[in-house]
PDB file of C-alpha atoms in Angstrom:
ATOM      1  CA  PHE D   1     -21.116  18.286  16.470  1.00  0.00           C
ATOM      2  CA  ILE D   2     -20.513  21.454  18.493  1.00  0.00           C
ATOM      3  CA  LEU D   3     -20.383  19.478  21.760  1.00  0.00           C
ATOM      4  CA  PHE D   4     -17.873  16.875  20.571  1.00  0.00           C
ATOM      5  CA  SER D   5     -15.831  19.441  18.640  1.00  0.00           C
ATOM      6  CA  ALA D   6     -15.607  21.574  21.776  1.00  0.00           C
ATOM      7  CA  THR D   7     -14.289  18.697  23.892  1.00  0.00           C
ATOM      8  CA  THR D   8     -11.755  17.880  21.174  1.00  0.00           C
ATOM      9  CA  ILE D   9     -10.553  21.482  20.933  1.00  0.00           C
ATOM     10  CA  LEU D  10     -10.413  21.958  24.717  1.00  0.00           C
ATOM     11  CA  SER D  11      -8.283  18.801  25.053  1.00  0.00           C
ATOM     12  CA  PHE D  12      -5.376  20.870  23.630  1.00  0.00           C
ATOM     13  CA  SER D  13      -4.212  17.742  21.799  1.00  0.00           C
ATOM     14  CA  ARG D  14      -2.676  18.637  18.462  1.00  0.00           C
ATOM     15  CA  SER D  15      -3.213  15.077  17.235  1.00  0.00           C
ATOM     16  CA  LEU D  16      -6.949  15.333  17.946  1.00  0.00           C
ATOM     17  CA  TRP D  17      -7.072  18.761  16.315  1.00  0.00           C
ATOM     18  CA  LEU D  18      -5.409  17.339  13.214  1.00  0.00           C
ATOM     19  CA  GLY D  19      -7.762  14.351  13.187  1.00  0.00           C
ATOM     20  CA  LEU D  20     -10.808  16.615  13.508  1.00  0.00           C
ATOM     21  CA  ALA D  21      -9.586  18.820  10.658  1.00  0.00           C
ATOM     22  CA  ALA D  22      -8.821  15.783   8.485  1.00  0.00           C
ATOM     23  CA  GLY D  23     -12.271  14.330   9.155  1.00  0.00           C
ATOM     24  CA  ILE D  24     -13.959  17.593   8.229  1.00  0.00           C
ATOM     25  CA  VAL D  25     -11.953  17.926   5.002  1.00  0.00           C
ATOM     26  CA  PHE D  26     -12.666  14.275   4.124  1.00  0.00           C
ATOM     27  CA  SER D  27     -16.391  14.833   4.672  1.00  0.00           C
ATOM     28  CA  LEU D  28     -16.383  17.820   2.289  1.00  0.00           C
ATOM     29  CA  PHE D  29     -15.640  15.469  -0.615  1.00  0.00           C
ATOM     30  CA  HIS D  30     -19.063  13.871  -0.064  1.00  0.00           C
ATOM     31  CA  ILE D  31     -21.079  17.104  -0.272  1.00  0.00           C
ATOM     32  CA  PRO D  32     -22.614  18.386  -3.532  1.00  0.00           C
ATOM     33  CA  PHE D  33     -20.628  21.317  -4.950  1.00  0.00           C
ATOM     34  CA  ARG D  34     -23.302  23.993  -4.453  1.00  0.00           C
ATOM     35  CA  LYS D  35     -23.860  22.984  -0.854  1.00  0.00           C
ATOM     36  CA  LEU D  36     -20.091  22.651  -0.380  1.00  0.00           C
ATOM     37  CA  ILE D  37     -19.568  26.376  -1.056  1.00  0.00           C
ATOM     38  CA  ARG D  38     -22.136  27.296   1.601  1.00  0.00           C
ATOM     39  CA  VAL D  39     -20.682  24.848   4.117  1.00  0.00           C
ATOM     40  CA  VAL D  40     -17.106  26.097   3.606  1.00  0.00           C
ATOM     41  CA  ALA D  41     -18.210  29.746   3.866  1.00  0.00           C
ATOM     42  CA  LEU D  42     -20.198  29.036   7.041  1.00  0.00           C
ATOM     43  CA  GLY D  43     -17.293  27.080   8.535  1.00  0.00           C
ATOM     44  CA  ALA D  44     -14.838  29.890   7.802  1.00  0.00           C
ATOM     45  CA  MET D  45     -17.185  32.409   9.428  1.00  0.00           C
ATOM     46  CA  ILE D  46     -17.566  30.224  12.541  1.00  0.00           C
ATOM     47  CA  ILE D  47     -13.795  29.763  12.879  1.00  0.00           C
ATOM     48  CA  LEU D  48     -13.158  33.481  12.430  1.00  0.00           C
ATOM     49  CA  ALA D  49     -15.899  34.498  14.866  1.00  0.00           C
ATOM     50  CA  SER D  50     -14.734  31.909  17.428  1.00  0.00           C
ATOM     51  CA  SER D  51     -11.125  33.131  17.157  1.00  0.00           C
ATOM     52  CA  VAL D  52     -12.109  36.779  17.625  1.00  0.00           C
ATOM     53  CA  LEU D  53     -14.378  35.890  20.558  1.00  0.00           C
ATOM     54  CA  LEU D  54     -11.691  33.756  22.207  1.00  0.00           C
ATOM     55  CA  TYR D  55      -9.097  36.506  21.758  1.00  0.00           C
ATOM     56  CA  ALA D  56     -11.459  39.060  23.338  1.00  0.00           C
ATOM     57  CA  ILE D  57     -12.622  36.895  26.257  1.00  0.00           C
ATOM     58  CA  ALA D  58      -9.559  34.747  26.997  1.00  0.00           C
ATOM     59  CA  PRO D  59      -6.418  36.108  25.306  1.00  0.00           C
ATOM     60  CA  ALA D  60      -4.152  33.747  27.289  1.00  0.00           C
ATOM     61  CA  THR D  61      -6.050  30.718  25.970  1.00  0.00           C
ATOM     62  CA  PHE D  62      -5.952  32.175  22.445  1.00  0.00           C
ATOM     63  CA  ASN D  63      -2.169  32.637  22.614  1.00  0.00           C
ATOM     64  CA  ALA D  64      -1.679  29.147  24.047  1.00  0.00           C
ATOM     65  CA  SER D  65      -3.799  27.658  21.250  1.00  0.00           C
ATOM     66  CA  LYS D  66      -1.842  29.627  18.642  1.00  0.00           C
ATOM     67  CA  GLU D  67       1.457  28.353  20.048  1.00  0.00           C
ATOM     68  CA  ARG D  68       0.156  24.771  19.973  1.00  0.00           C
ATOM     69  CA  LEU D  69      -0.790  25.150  16.335  1.00  0.00           C
ATOM     70  CA  LEU D  70       2.543  26.733  15.385  1.00  0.00           C
ATOM     71  CA  SER D  71       4.420  23.931  17.148  1.00  0.00           C
ATOM     72  CA  ILE D  72       3.053  21.477  14.562  1.00  0.00           C
ATOM     73  CA  THR D  73       5.411  22.999  11.996  1.00  0.00           C
ATOM     74  CA  GLN D  74       8.197  23.507  14.558  1.00  0.00           C
ATOM     75  CA  PRO D  75       8.044  20.414  16.808  1.00  0.00           C
ATOM     76  CA  THR D  76      11.523  20.830  18.304  1.00  0.00           C
ATOM     77  CA  LYS D  77      10.335  23.954  20.148  1.00  0.00           C
ATOM     78  CA  GLU D  78       7.793  21.959  22.186  1.00  0.00           C
ATOM     79  CA  LYS D  79       8.771  19.298  24.729  1.00  0.00           C
ATOM     80  CA  ALA D  80       6.027  16.740  24.072  1.00  0.00           C
ATOM     81  CA  ALA D  81       6.747  16.916  20.334  1.00  0.00           C
ATOM     82  CA  THR D  82      10.479  16.633  21.040  1.00  0.00           C
ATOM     83  CA  ASN D  83       9.798  13.399  22.921  1.00  0.00           C
ATOM     84  CA  ARG D  84       8.093  11.971  19.855  1.00  0.00           C
ATOM     85  CA  ILE D  85      11.088  12.881  17.720  1.00  0.00           C
ATOM     86  CA  ASN D  86      13.462  11.333  20.275  1.00  0.00           C
ATOM     87  CA  LEU D  87      11.494   8.093  19.924  1.00  0.00           C
ATOM     88  CA  LEU D  88      12.145   7.775  16.196  1.00  0.00           C
ATOM     89  CA  GLY D  89      15.783   6.646  16.472  1.00  0.00           C
ATOM     90  CA  PRO D  90      15.202   3.810  19.008  1.00  0.00           C
ATOM     91  CA  VAL D  91      12.049   2.736  17.140  1.00  0.00           C
ATOM     92  CA  GLN D  92      13.994   2.502  13.883  1.00  0.00           C
ATOM     93  CA  GLU D  93      16.614   0.318  15.594  1.00  0.00           C
ATOM     94  CA  LYS D  94      13.935  -2.127  16.763  1.00  0.00           C
ATOM     95  CA  ILE D  95      12.381  -2.238  13.296  1.00  0.00           C
ATOM     96  CA  ASN D  96      15.755  -2.978  11.694  1.00  0.00           C
ATOM     97  CA  ARG D  97      16.195  -6.040  13.950  1.00  0.00           C
ATOM     98  CA  HIS D  98      13.045  -7.843  12.804  1.00  0.00           C
ATOM     99  CA  SER D  99      11.442  -5.776  10.068  1.00  0.00           C
ATOM    100  CA  VAL D 100       9.448  -8.644   8.525  1.00  0.00           C
ATOM    101  CA  ILE D 101       7.879 -10.510  11.459  1.00  0.00           C
ATOM    102  CA  GLY D 102       8.363  -7.920  14.209  1.00  0.00           C
ATOM    103  CA  ASN D 103       9.746  -8.156  17.742  1.00  0.00           C
ATOM    104  CA  GLY D 104       6.531  -9.313  19.424  1.00  0.00           C
ATOM    105  CA  PHE D 105       4.060  -7.697  21.813  1.00  0.00           C
ATOM    106  CA  GLY D 106       5.543  -6.197  24.969  1.00  0.00           C
ATOM    107  CA  THR D 107       8.734  -5.113  23.192  1.00  0.00           C
ATOM    108  CA  THR D 108      10.256  -2.222  25.156  1.00  0.00           C
ATOM    109  CA  ILE D 109      11.997   0.851  23.762  1.00  0.00           C
ATOM    110  CA  GLU D 110      14.290   3.232  25.625  1.00  0.00           C
ATOM    111  CA  TYR D 111      14.473   6.932  24.766  1.00  0.00           C
ATOM    112  CA  GLU D 112      15.398  10.265  26.321  1.00  0.00           C
ATOM    113  CA  SER D 113      12.406  12.187  27.685  1.00  0.00           C
ATOM    114  CA  VAL D 114      12.570  15.973  28.095  1.00  0.00           C
ATOM    115  CA  THR D 115       9.168  16.615  29.703  1.00  0.00           C
ATOM    116  CA  PRO D 116       9.413  17.886  33.321  1.00  0.00           C
ATOM    117  CA  GLU D 117       7.149  15.189  34.806  1.00  0.00           C
ATOM    118  CA  LYS D 118       9.130  12.336  33.206  1.00  0.00           C
ATOM    119  CA  GLN D 119      12.654  13.460  32.516  1.00  0.00           C
ATOM    120  CA  GLY D 120      15.615  11.251  31.633  1.00  0.00           C
ATOM    121  CA  THR D 121      15.814   7.784  30.108  1.00  0.00           C
ATOM    122  CA  LEU D 122      12.432   6.072  29.889  1.00  0.00           C
ATOM    123  CA  ARG D 123      11.551   2.511  28.926  1.00  0.00           C
ATOM    124  CA  VAL D 124       8.146   2.121  27.281  1.00  0.00           C
ATOM    125  CA  TYR D 125       6.295  -0.728  25.580  1.00  0.00           C
ATOM    126  CA  LEU D 126       3.855   1.531  23.715  1.00  0.00           C
ATOM    127  CA  VAL D 127       5.098   4.391  21.537  1.00  0.00           C
ATOM    128  CA  GLU D 128       3.306   7.458  20.230  1.00  0.00           C
ATOM    129  CA  TRP D 129       3.782   6.551  16.561  1.00  0.00           C
ATOM    130  CA  THR D 130       1.027   3.946  16.120  1.00  0.00           C
ATOM    131  CA  TYR D 131       1.978   2.692  12.669  1.00  0.00           C
ATOM    132  CA  LEU D 132       5.646   2.396  13.560  1.00  0.00           C
ATOM    133  CA  ASP D 133       4.598   0.674  16.786  1.00  0.00           C
ATOM    134  CA  ILE D 134       2.662  -1.903  14.756  1.00  0.00           C
ATOM    135  CA  ILE D 135       5.754  -2.588  12.632  1.00  0.00           C
ATOM    136  CA  VAL D 136       7.926  -2.897  15.766  1.00  0.00           C
ATOM    137  CA  LYS D 137       5.614  -5.528  17.258  1.00  0.00           C
ATOM    138  CA  MET D 138       4.194  -7.336  14.197  1.00  0.00           C
ATOM    139  CA  GLY D 139       6.604  -6.371  11.433  1.00  0.00           C
ATOM    140  CA  MET D 140       5.686  -5.429   7.891  1.00  0.00           C
ATOM    141  CA  ILE D 141       3.491  -8.531   7.675  1.00  0.00           C
ATOM    142  CA  GLY D 142       1.297  -7.300  10.538  1.00  0.00           C
ATOM    143  CA  PHE D 143       1.216  -3.770   9.148  1.00  0.00           C
ATOM    144  CA  VAL D 144       0.135  -4.986   5.693  1.00  0.00           C
ATOM    145  CA  VAL D 145      -2.625  -7.119   7.247  1.00  0.00           C
ATOM    146  CA  TYR D 146      -3.797  -4.102   9.268  1.00  0.00           C
ATOM    147  CA  ALA D 147      -3.783  -1.900   6.145  1.00  0.00           C
ATOM    148  CA  ILE D 148      -5.753  -4.503   4.169  1.00  0.00           C
ATOM    149  CA  LEU D 149      -8.372  -4.641   6.927  1.00  0.00           C
ATOM    150  CA  LEU D 150      -8.774  -0.855   6.810  1.00  0.00           C
ATOM    151  CA  LEU D 151      -8.993  -0.829   3.011  1.00  0.00           C
ATOM    152  CA  PHE D 152     -11.631  -3.579   3.209  1.00  0.00           C
ATOM    153  CA  ILE D 153     -13.728  -1.442   5.582  1.00  0.00           C
ATOM    154  CA  PHE D 154     -13.542   1.577   3.261  1.00  0.00           C
ATOM    155  CA  ARG D 155     -14.303  -0.569   0.222  1.00  0.00           C
ATOM    156  CA  GLU D 156     -17.372  -2.080   1.868  1.00  0.00           C
ATOM    157  CA  GLY D 157     -18.509   1.363   3.024  1.00  0.00           C
ATOM    158  CA  TYR D 158     -18.352   2.864  -0.452  1.00  0.00           C
ATOM    159  CA  ARG D 159     -19.877  -0.273  -1.928  1.00  0.00           C
ATOM    160  CA  PHE D 160     -22.854   0.211   0.392  1.00  0.00           C
ATOM    161  CA  LEU D 161     -23.110   3.873  -0.602  1.00  0.00           C
ATOM    162  CA  ARG D 162     -23.233   2.971  -4.295  1.00  0.00           C
ATOM    163  CA  LEU D 163     -25.919   0.357  -3.673  1.00  0.00           C
ATOM    164  CA  SER D 164     -27.976   2.712  -1.514  1.00  0.00           C
ATOM    165  CA  ILE D 165     -28.227   5.215  -4.367  1.00  0.00           C
ATOM    166  CA  SER D 166     -29.746   2.696  -6.761  1.00  0.00           C
ATOM    167  CA  ILE D 167     -33.052   0.927  -6.062  1.00  0.00           C
ATOM    168  CA  ASN D 168     -32.675  -2.839  -6.098  1.00  0.00           C
ATOM    169  CA  PRO D 169     -35.550  -5.256  -6.909  1.00  0.00           C
ATOM    170  CA  LYS D 170     -36.340  -6.027  -3.268  1.00  0.00           C
ATOM    171  CA  GLU D 171     -36.653  -2.329  -2.440  1.00  0.00           C
ATOM    172  CA  LYS D 172     -39.044  -1.796  -5.348  1.00  0.00           C
ATOM    173  CA  ASP D 173     -41.508  -4.047  -3.537  1.00  0.00           C
ATOM    174  CA  VAL D 174     -41.076  -1.935  -0.424  1.00  0.00           C
ATOM    175  CA  LEU D 175     -42.009   1.172  -2.416  1.00  0.00           C
ATOM    176  CA  LYS D 176     -45.446  -0.285  -2.969  1.00  0.00           C
ATOM    177  CA  GLU D 177     -46.049  -0.434   0.783  1.00  0.00           C
ATOM    178  CA  ILE D 178     -44.572   2.853   2.046  1.00  0.00           C
ATOM    179  CA  HIS D 179     -44.646   6.424   0.812  1.00  0.00           C
ATOM    180  CA  LEU D 180     -41.790   7.450  -1.488  1.00  0.00           C
ATOM    181  CA  THR D 181     -40.854  10.412   0.738  1.00  0.00           C
ATOM    182  CA  GLU D 182     -40.451   8.171   3.776  1.00  0.00           C
ATOM    183  CA  TYR D 183     -38.440   5.730   1.700  1.00  0.00           C
ATOM    184  CA  ASN D 184     -36.057   8.492   0.574  1.00  0.00           C
ATOM    185  CA  LYS D 185     -35.654   9.634   4.181  1.00  0.00           C
ATOM    186  CA  LEU D 186     -34.728   6.094   5.165  1.00  0.00           C
ATOM    187  CA  LYS D 187     -32.129   5.832   2.400  1.00  0.00           C
ATOM    188  CA  GLU D 188     -30.695   9.233   3.264  1.00  0.00           C
ATOM    189  CA  SER D 189     -30.344   8.322   6.949  1.00  0.00           C
ATOM    190  CA  ARG D 190     -28.552   5.074   6.055  1.00  0.00           C
ATOM    191  CA  TYR D 191     -26.283   7.020   3.692  1.00  0.00           C
ATOM    192  CA  LEU D 192     -25.411   9.591   6.375  1.00  0.00           C
ATOM    193  CA  ILE D 193     -24.669   6.906   8.977  1.00  0.00           C
ATOM    194  CA  VAL D 194     -22.177   5.142   6.699  1.00  0.00           C
ATOM    195  CA  ILE D 195     -20.570   8.436   5.628  1.00  0.00           C
ATOM    196  CA  SER D 196     -20.220   9.421   9.293  1.00  0.00           C
ATOM    197  CA  LEU D 197     -18.530   6.140  10.160  1.00  0.00           C
ATOM    198  CA  LEU D 198     -16.082   6.473   7.236  1.00  0.00           C
ATOM    199  CA  VAL D 199     -15.288  10.089   8.164  1.00  0.00           C
ATOM    200  CA  ALA D 200     -14.721   9.101  11.802  1.00  0.00           C
ATOM    201  CA  LEU D 201     -12.454   6.226  10.761  1.00  0.00           C
ATOM    202  CA  PHE D 202     -10.430   8.517   8.478  1.00  0.00           C
ATOM    203  CA  GLY D 203      -9.985  11.060  11.270  1.00  0.00           C
ATOM    204  CA  PHE D 204      -9.017   8.238  13.642  1.00  0.00           C
ATOM    205  CA  LEU D 205      -6.326   7.045  11.210  1.00  0.00           C
ATOM    206  CA  ILE D 206      -4.854  10.557  11.061  1.00  0.00           C
ATOM    207  CA  VAL D 207      -4.902  10.883  14.859  1.00  0.00           C
ATOM    208  CA  ASN D 208      -3.032   7.577  15.174  1.00  0.00           C
ATOM    209  CA  ILE D 209      -0.042   8.876  13.219  1.00  0.00           C
ATOM    210  CA  THR D 210       1.393  10.447  16.379  1.00  0.00           C
ATOM    211  CA  THR D 211      -0.669   8.850  19.165  1.00  0.00           C
ATOM    212  CA  PRO D 212      -0.640   5.349  20.683  1.00  0.00           C
TER     213      PRO D 212
END
């Protein structure tokens, strides 16, 4: 967790930061209340200690990180965020043309870029706003199908979690052959794997709000 969190934080991508935070918050809903208090307290201590350590060792990096975080609430003050906002108007125009069935894959959109490396009018076929991009290409029909697929995955995940808590008739026979402790370990590992996948998917969905 520390390794992958570190690479996400060092990427300086606000979308990945937001996705990581959303995944962590989502995972907290699946922790027993007593353990939840300890986890939240430990997490707050780690964040505070990391911030103090970063400020002491690398103040420039700390200030840059702080500015990146503040730019989430004030996107017009940051060029990459301004580009995303500049995309909204042209994207809306494309959606209005064919809002039901979409404009098809490969549809291009022109917008004004303000970043130094790519300044001026740009034509792109993939926009930062994933869900709007889906509507541009496949319309509301495609977006609804995509949403249903995601809901199906979450439904099946939670259905598995409910079944894994109860012992079904087939598993009762297994209990006769293996020790109960080992059986509980097996169920817990299966439970954690499914929870991890659901948490990762939730974080991924949040990241995709403002990324391709």
